[in-house]
PDB file of C-alpha atoms in Angstrom:
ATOM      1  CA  UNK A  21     -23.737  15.661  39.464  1.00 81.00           C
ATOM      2  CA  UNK A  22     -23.538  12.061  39.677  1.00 85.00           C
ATOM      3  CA  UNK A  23     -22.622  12.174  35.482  1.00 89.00           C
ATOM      4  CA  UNK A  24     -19.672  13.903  36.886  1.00 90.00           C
ATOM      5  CA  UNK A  25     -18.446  12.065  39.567  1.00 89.00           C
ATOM      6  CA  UNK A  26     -18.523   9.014  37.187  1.00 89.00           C
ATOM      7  CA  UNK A  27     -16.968  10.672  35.084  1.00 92.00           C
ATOM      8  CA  UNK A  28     -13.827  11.506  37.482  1.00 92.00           C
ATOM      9  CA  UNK A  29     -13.953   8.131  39.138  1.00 91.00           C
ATOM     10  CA  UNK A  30     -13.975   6.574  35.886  1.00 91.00           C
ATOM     11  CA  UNK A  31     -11.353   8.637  34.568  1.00 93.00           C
ATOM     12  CA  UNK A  32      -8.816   8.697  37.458  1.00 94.00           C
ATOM     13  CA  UNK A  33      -8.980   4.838  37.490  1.00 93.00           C
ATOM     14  CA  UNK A  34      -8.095   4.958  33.404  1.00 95.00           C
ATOM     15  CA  UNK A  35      -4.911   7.774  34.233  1.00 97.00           C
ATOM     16  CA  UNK A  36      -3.978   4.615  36.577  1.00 95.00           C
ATOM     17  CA  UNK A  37      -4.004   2.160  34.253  1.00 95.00           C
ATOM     18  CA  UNK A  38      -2.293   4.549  31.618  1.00 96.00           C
ATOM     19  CA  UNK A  39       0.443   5.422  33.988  1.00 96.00           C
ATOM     20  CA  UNK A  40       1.091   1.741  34.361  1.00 95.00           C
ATOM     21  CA  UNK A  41       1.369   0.984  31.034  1.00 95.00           C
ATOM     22  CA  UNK A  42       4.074   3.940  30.593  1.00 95.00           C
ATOM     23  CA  UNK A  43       5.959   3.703  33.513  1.00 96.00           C
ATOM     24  CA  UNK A  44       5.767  -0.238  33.860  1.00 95.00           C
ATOM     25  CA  UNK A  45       5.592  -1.564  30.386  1.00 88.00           C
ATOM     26  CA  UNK A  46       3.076  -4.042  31.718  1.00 92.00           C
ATOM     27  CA  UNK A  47       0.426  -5.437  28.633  1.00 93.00           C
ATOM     28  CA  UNK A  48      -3.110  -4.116  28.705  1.00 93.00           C
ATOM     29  CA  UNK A  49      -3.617  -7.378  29.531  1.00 95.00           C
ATOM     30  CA  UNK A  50      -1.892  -7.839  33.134  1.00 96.00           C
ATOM     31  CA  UNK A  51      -3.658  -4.414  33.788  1.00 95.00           C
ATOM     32  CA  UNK A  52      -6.589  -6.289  33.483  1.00 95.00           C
ATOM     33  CA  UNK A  53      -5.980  -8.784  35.712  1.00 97.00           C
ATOM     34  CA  UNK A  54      -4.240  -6.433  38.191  1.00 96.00           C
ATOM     35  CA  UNK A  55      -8.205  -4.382  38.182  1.00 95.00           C
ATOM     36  CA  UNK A  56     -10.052  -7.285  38.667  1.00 96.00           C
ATOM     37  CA  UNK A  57      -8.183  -8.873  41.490  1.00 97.00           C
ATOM     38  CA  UNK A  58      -7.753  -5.513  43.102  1.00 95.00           C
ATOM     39  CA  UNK A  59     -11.097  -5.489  42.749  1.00 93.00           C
ATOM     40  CA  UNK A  60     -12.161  -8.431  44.062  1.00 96.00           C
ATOM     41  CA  UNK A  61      -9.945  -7.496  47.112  1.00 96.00           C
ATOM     42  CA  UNK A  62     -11.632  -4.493  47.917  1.00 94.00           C
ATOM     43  CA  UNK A  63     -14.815  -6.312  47.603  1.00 94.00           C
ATOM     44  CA  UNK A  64     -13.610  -8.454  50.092  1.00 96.00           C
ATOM     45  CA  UNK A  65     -12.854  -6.377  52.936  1.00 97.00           C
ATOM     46  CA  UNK A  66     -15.476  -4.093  52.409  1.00 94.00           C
ATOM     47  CA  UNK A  67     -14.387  -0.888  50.977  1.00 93.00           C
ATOM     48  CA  UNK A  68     -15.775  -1.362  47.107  1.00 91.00           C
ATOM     49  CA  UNK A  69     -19.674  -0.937  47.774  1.00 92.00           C
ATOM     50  CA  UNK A  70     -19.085   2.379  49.102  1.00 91.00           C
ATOM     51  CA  UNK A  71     -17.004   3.188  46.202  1.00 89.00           C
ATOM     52  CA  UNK A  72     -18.997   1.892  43.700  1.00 88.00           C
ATOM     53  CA  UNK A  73     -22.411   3.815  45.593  1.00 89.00           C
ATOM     54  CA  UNK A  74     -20.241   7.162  45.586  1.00 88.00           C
ATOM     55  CA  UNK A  75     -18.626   6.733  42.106  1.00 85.00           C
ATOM     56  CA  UNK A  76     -22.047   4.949  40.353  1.00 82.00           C
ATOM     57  CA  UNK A  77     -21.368   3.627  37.481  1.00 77.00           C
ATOM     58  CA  UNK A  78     -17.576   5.308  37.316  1.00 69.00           C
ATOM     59  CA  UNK A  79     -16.638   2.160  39.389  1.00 73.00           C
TER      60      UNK A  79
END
């Protein structure tokens, strides 16, 4: 179960990125960036620990 659920954490944040780069036209690269801030945001107030202890390694 928790092969799955990083699995479908993993892959929903991948659509997200993909629908970005179709619908925006933004580089790969900016994507990048965009995660890692985003990231570090959620980090920030709290909200990514839980996500990453749900998700495992899918985060």
């Amino acid at each position: 179960m928790i092969f799955l659920k990083a699995f479908i954490i993993g892959g929903l944040i991948c659509v997200a990125g993909q629908l970005l780069i179709d619908l925006t036209g933004m580089t790969p690269a900016r994507i990048l960036v965009l995660f890692v801030v985003l990231g570090v945001f959620l980090g920030a107030v709290g909200v990514y620990e839980p996500l990453a202890e749900f998700a495992g390694a899918g985060a």
